[in-house]
Tab-separated table of C-alpha atoms in Angstrom:
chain	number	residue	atom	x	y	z
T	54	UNK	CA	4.273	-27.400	-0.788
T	55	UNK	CA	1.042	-27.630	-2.760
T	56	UNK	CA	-1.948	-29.809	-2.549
T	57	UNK	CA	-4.901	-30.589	-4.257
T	58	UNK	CA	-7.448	-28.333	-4.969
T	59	UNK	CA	-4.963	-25.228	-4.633
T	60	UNK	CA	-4.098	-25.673	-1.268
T	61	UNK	CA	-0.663	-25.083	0.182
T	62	UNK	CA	0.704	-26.977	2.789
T	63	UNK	CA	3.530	-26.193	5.336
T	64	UNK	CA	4.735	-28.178	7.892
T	65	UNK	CA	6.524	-26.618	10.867
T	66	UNK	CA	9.496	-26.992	12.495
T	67	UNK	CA	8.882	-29.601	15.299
T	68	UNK	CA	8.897	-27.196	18.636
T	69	UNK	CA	10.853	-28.078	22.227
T	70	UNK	CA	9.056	-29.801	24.604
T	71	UNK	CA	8.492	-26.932	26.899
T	72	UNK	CA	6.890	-24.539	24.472
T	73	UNK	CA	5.301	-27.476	22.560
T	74	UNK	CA	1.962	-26.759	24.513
T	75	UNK	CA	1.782	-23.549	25.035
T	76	UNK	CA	2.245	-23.382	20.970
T	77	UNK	CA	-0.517	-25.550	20.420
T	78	UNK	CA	-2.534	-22.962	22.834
T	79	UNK	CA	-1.481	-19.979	21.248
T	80	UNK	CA	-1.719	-20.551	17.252
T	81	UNK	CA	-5.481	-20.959	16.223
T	82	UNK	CA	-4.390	-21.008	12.560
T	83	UNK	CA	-5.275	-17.437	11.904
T	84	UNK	CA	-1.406	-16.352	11.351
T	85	UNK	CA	-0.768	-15.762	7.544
T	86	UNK	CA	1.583	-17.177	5.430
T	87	UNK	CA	5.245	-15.018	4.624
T	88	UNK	CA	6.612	-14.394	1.448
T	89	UNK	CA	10.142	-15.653	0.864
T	90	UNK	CA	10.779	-12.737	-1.371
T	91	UNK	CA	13.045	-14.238	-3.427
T	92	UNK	CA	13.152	-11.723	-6.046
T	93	UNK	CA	13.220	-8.431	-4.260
T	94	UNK	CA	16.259	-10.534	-2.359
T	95	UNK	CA	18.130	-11.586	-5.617
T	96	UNK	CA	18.008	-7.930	-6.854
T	97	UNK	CA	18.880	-6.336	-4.185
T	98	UNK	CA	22.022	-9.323	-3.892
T	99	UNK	CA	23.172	-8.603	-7.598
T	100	UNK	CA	23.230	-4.567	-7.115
T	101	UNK	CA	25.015	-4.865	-3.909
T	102	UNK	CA	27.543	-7.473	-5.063
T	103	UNK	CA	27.982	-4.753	-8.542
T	104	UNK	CA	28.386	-2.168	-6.505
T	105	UNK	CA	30.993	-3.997	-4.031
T	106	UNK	CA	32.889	-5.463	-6.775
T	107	UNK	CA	33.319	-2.300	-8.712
T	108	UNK	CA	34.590	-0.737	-5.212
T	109	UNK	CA	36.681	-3.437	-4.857
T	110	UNK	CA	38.473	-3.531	-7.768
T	111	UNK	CA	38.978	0.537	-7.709
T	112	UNK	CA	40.788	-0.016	-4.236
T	113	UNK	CA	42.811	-3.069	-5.434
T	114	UNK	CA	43.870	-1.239	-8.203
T	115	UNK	CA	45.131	2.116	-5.894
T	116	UNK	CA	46.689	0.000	-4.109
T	117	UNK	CA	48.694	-1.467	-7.108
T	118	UNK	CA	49.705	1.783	-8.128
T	119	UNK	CA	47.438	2.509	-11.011
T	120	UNK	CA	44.760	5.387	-11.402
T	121	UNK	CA	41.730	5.149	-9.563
T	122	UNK	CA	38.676	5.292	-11.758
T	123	UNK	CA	37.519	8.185	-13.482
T	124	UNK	CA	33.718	7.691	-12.433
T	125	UNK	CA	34.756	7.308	-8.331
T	126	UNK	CA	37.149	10.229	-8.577
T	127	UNK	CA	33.954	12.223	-10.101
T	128	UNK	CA	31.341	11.256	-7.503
T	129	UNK	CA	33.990	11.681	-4.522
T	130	UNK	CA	34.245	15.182	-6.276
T	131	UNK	CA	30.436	15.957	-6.554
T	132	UNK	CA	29.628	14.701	-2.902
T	133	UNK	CA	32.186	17.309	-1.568
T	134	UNK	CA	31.252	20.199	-3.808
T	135	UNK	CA	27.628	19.525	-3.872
T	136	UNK	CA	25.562	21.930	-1.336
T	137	UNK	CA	22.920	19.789	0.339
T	138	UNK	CA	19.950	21.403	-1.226
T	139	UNK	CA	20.988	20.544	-4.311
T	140	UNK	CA	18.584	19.137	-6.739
T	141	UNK	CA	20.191	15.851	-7.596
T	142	UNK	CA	21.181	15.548	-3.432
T	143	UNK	CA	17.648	15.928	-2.997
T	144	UNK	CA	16.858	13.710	-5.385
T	145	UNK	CA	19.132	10.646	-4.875
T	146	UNK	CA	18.216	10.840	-0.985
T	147	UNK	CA	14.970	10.463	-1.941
T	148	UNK	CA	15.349	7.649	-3.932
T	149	UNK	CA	17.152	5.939	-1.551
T	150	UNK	CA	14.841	6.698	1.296
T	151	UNK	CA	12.014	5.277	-0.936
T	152	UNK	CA	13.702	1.952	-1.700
T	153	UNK	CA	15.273	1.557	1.846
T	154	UNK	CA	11.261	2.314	3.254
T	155	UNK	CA	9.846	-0.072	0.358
T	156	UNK	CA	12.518	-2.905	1.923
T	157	UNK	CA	11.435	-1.999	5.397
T	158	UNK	CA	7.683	-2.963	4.021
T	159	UNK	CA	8.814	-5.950	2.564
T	160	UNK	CA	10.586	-6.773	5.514
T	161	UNK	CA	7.608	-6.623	8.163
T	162	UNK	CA	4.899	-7.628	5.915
T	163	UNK	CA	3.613	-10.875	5.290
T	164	UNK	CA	2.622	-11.139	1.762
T	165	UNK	CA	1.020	-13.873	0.099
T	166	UNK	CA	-2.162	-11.765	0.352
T	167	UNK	CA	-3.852	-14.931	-2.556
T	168	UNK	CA	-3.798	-17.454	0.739
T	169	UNK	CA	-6.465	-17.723	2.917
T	170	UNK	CA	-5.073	-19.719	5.900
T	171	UNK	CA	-7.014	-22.707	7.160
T	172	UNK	CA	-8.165	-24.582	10.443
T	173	UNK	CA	-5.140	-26.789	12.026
T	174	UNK	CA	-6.315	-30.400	12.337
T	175	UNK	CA	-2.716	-30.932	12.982
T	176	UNK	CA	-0.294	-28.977	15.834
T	177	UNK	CA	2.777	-29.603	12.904
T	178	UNK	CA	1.026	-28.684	9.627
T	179	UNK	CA	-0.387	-25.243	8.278
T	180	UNK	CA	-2.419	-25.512	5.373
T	181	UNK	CA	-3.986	-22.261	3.108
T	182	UNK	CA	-6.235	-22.232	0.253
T	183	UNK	CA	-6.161	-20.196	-2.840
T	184	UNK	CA	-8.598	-17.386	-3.160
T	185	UNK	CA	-9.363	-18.198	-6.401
T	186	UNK	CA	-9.529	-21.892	-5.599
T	187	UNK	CA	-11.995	-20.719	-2.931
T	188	UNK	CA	-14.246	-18.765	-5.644
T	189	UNK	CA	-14.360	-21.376	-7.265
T	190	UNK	CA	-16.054	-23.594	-5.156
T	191	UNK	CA	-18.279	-20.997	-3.902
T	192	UNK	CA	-19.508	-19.971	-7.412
T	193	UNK	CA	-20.040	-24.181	-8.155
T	194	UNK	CA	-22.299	-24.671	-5.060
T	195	UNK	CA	-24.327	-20.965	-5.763
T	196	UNK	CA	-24.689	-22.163	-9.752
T	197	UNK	CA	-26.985	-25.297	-7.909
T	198	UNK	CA	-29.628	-23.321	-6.488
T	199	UNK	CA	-32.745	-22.854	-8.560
T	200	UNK	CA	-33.301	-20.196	-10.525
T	201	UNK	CA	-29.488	-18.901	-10.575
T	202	UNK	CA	-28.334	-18.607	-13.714
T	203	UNK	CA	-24.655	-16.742	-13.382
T	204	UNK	CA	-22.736	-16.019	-10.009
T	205	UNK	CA	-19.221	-14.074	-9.857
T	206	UNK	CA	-17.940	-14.216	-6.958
T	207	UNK	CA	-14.812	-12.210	-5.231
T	208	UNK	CA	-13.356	-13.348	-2.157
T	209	UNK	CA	-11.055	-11.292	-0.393
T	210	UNK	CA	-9.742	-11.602	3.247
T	211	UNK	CA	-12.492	-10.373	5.602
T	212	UNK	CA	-14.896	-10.075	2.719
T	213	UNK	CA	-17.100	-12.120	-0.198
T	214	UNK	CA	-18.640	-10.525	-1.979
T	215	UNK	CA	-21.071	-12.763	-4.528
T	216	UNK	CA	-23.076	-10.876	-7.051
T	217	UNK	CA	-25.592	-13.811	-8.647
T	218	UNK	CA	-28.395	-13.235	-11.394
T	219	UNK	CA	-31.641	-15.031	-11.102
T	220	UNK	CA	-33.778	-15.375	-14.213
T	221	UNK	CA	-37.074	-17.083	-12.662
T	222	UNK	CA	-38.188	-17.286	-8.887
T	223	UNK	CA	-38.793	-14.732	-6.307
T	224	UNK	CA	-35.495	-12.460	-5.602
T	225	UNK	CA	-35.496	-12.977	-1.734
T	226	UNK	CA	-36.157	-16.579	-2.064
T	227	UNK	CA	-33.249	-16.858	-4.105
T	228	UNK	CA	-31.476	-14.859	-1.957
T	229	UNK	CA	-32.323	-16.775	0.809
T	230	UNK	CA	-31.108	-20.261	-0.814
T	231	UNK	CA	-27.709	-18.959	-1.727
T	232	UNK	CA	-27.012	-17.411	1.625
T	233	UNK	CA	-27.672	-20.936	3.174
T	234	UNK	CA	-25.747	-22.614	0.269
T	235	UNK	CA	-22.641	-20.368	0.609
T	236	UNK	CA	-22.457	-20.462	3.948
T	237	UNK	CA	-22.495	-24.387	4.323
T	238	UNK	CA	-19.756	-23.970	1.525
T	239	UNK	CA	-17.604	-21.352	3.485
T	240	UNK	CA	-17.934	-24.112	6.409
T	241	UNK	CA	-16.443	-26.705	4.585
T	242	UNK	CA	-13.839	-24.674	3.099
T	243	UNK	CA	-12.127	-25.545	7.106
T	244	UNK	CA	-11.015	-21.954	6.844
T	245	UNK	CA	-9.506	-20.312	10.091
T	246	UNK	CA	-11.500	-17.250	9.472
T	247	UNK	CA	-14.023	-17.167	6.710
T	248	UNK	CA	-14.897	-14.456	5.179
T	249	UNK	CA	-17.871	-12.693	5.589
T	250	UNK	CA	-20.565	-12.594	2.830
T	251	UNK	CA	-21.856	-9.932	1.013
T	252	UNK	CA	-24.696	-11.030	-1.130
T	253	UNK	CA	-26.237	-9.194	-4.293
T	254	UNK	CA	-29.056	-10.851	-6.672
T	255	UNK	CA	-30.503	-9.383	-9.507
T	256	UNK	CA	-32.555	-10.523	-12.397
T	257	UNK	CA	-30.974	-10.349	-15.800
T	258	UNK	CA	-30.641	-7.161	-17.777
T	259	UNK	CA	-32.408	-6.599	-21.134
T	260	UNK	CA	-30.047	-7.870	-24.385
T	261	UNK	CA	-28.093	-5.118	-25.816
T	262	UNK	CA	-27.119	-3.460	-22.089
C-alpha cells in the first residue's frame, strides 16, 4: 500500500501471543521489503503450463491410438543419439542451469532495492520510503542554504552521495551548512538506517565546459 510522499506501507500479519514479544524485540525495522515477483512468476506459469499441455495432449492422443507428434518423436530421438559433449547438449544444459540459478536468485533475494525501510512507530506496520522520494527532500533542504545554487543528490542504501555547487561564500562554510542541513533532514526522514553522507561542493565551472 502507498502513502504520501512515496512511502509504502505494509501492515503485518497480527503474530501469536507467545512470539508477539519476542517479535517486537527482534525486528528493529532494518529487514527489507520482498518482491512479489509477479512477472518472473507469470512467465515461468505460462511456459510450464505450454509445455505441460503440449505433453499432455501428445500422451492423450497415444493413448487414443493416433501418432504421437512428429516434434516429441524427434527430441526423444536426439536425447538418445546425442553424445553428451555435444554442442547443443552443452548448450541447452547451460541454458537451463542459467535460468534455474537466475530463479534460485530471485528466490532468496529480496528485491525492491528503490525502498529504503523506515523506523517502526508501530509493532503491526512497516513503512519504506522511495529513494527518489528521499532525494528529493534532501536536495529541497540543501537548495536553502546560502550560497548553494544546484545540488544532485544520489541516495543509495548505505550511501548519499550529494554533489552541490556554491557560487558565493567560502567552500568549507558551505560545506559545513549542508552537512548540518542534510543530516537534520536524514533524521527526519525516520529511516531505520540512514544512509551515510558523502559530501562534494564545488564552485561553478566557466560557461561553455
Amino acid at each position: 500500500m502507498s502513502g504520501p510522499h512515496g512511502a509504502v506501507l505494509e501492515k503485518d500479519p497480527p503474530p501469536s501471543p507467545e512470539r508477539a514479544h519476542g517479535a517486537r524485540r527482534a525486528d528493529d525495522g532494518h529487514k527489507r521489503f520482498w518482491s512479489a515477483r509477479r512477472v518472473p512468476a507469470g512467465v515461468l506459469a505460462l511456459l510450464l503450463l505450454a509445455i505441460t499441455g503440449l505433453f499432455l495432449y501428445d500422451i492423450v492422443a497415444v493413448r487414443a491410438g493416433r501418432e504421437g507428434m512428429s516434434w516429441r518423436r524427434e527430441l526423444a530421438r536426439q536425447l538418445a543419439e546425442r553424445p553428451l559433449d555435444d554442442v547443443w547438449v552443452l548448450t541447452g544444459a547451460g541454458v537451463a542451469a542459467a535460468l534455474g540459478l537466475w530463479l534460485f536468485v530471485l528466490a532468496v533475494t529480496p528485491g525492491l532495492r528503490s525502498l529504503l525501510p523506515m523506523r517502526r512507530t508501530h509493532p503491526d506496520v512497516r513503512a519504506a520510503l522511495h529513494r527518489d522520494a528521499a532525494a528529493m527532500v534532501l536536495r529541497d533542504r540543501a537548495l536553502e542554504v546560502a550560497g548553494v545554487q544546484a545540488v544532485r543528490v544520489r541516495v543509495r542504501r548505505r550511501r548519499t552521495d550529494v554533489r552541490a555547487v556554491s557560487h558565493f561564500r567560502e567552500l568549507d562554510d558551505v560545506r559545513a551548512d549542508v552537512t548540518a542541513v542534510l543530516k537534520d533532514a536524514a533524521e527526519s526522514l525516520g529511516l531505520a538506517r540512514p544512509p551515510a553522507l558523502s559530501l562534494r561542493v564545488r564552485r561553478p565551472g566557466r560557461k561553455g565546459r
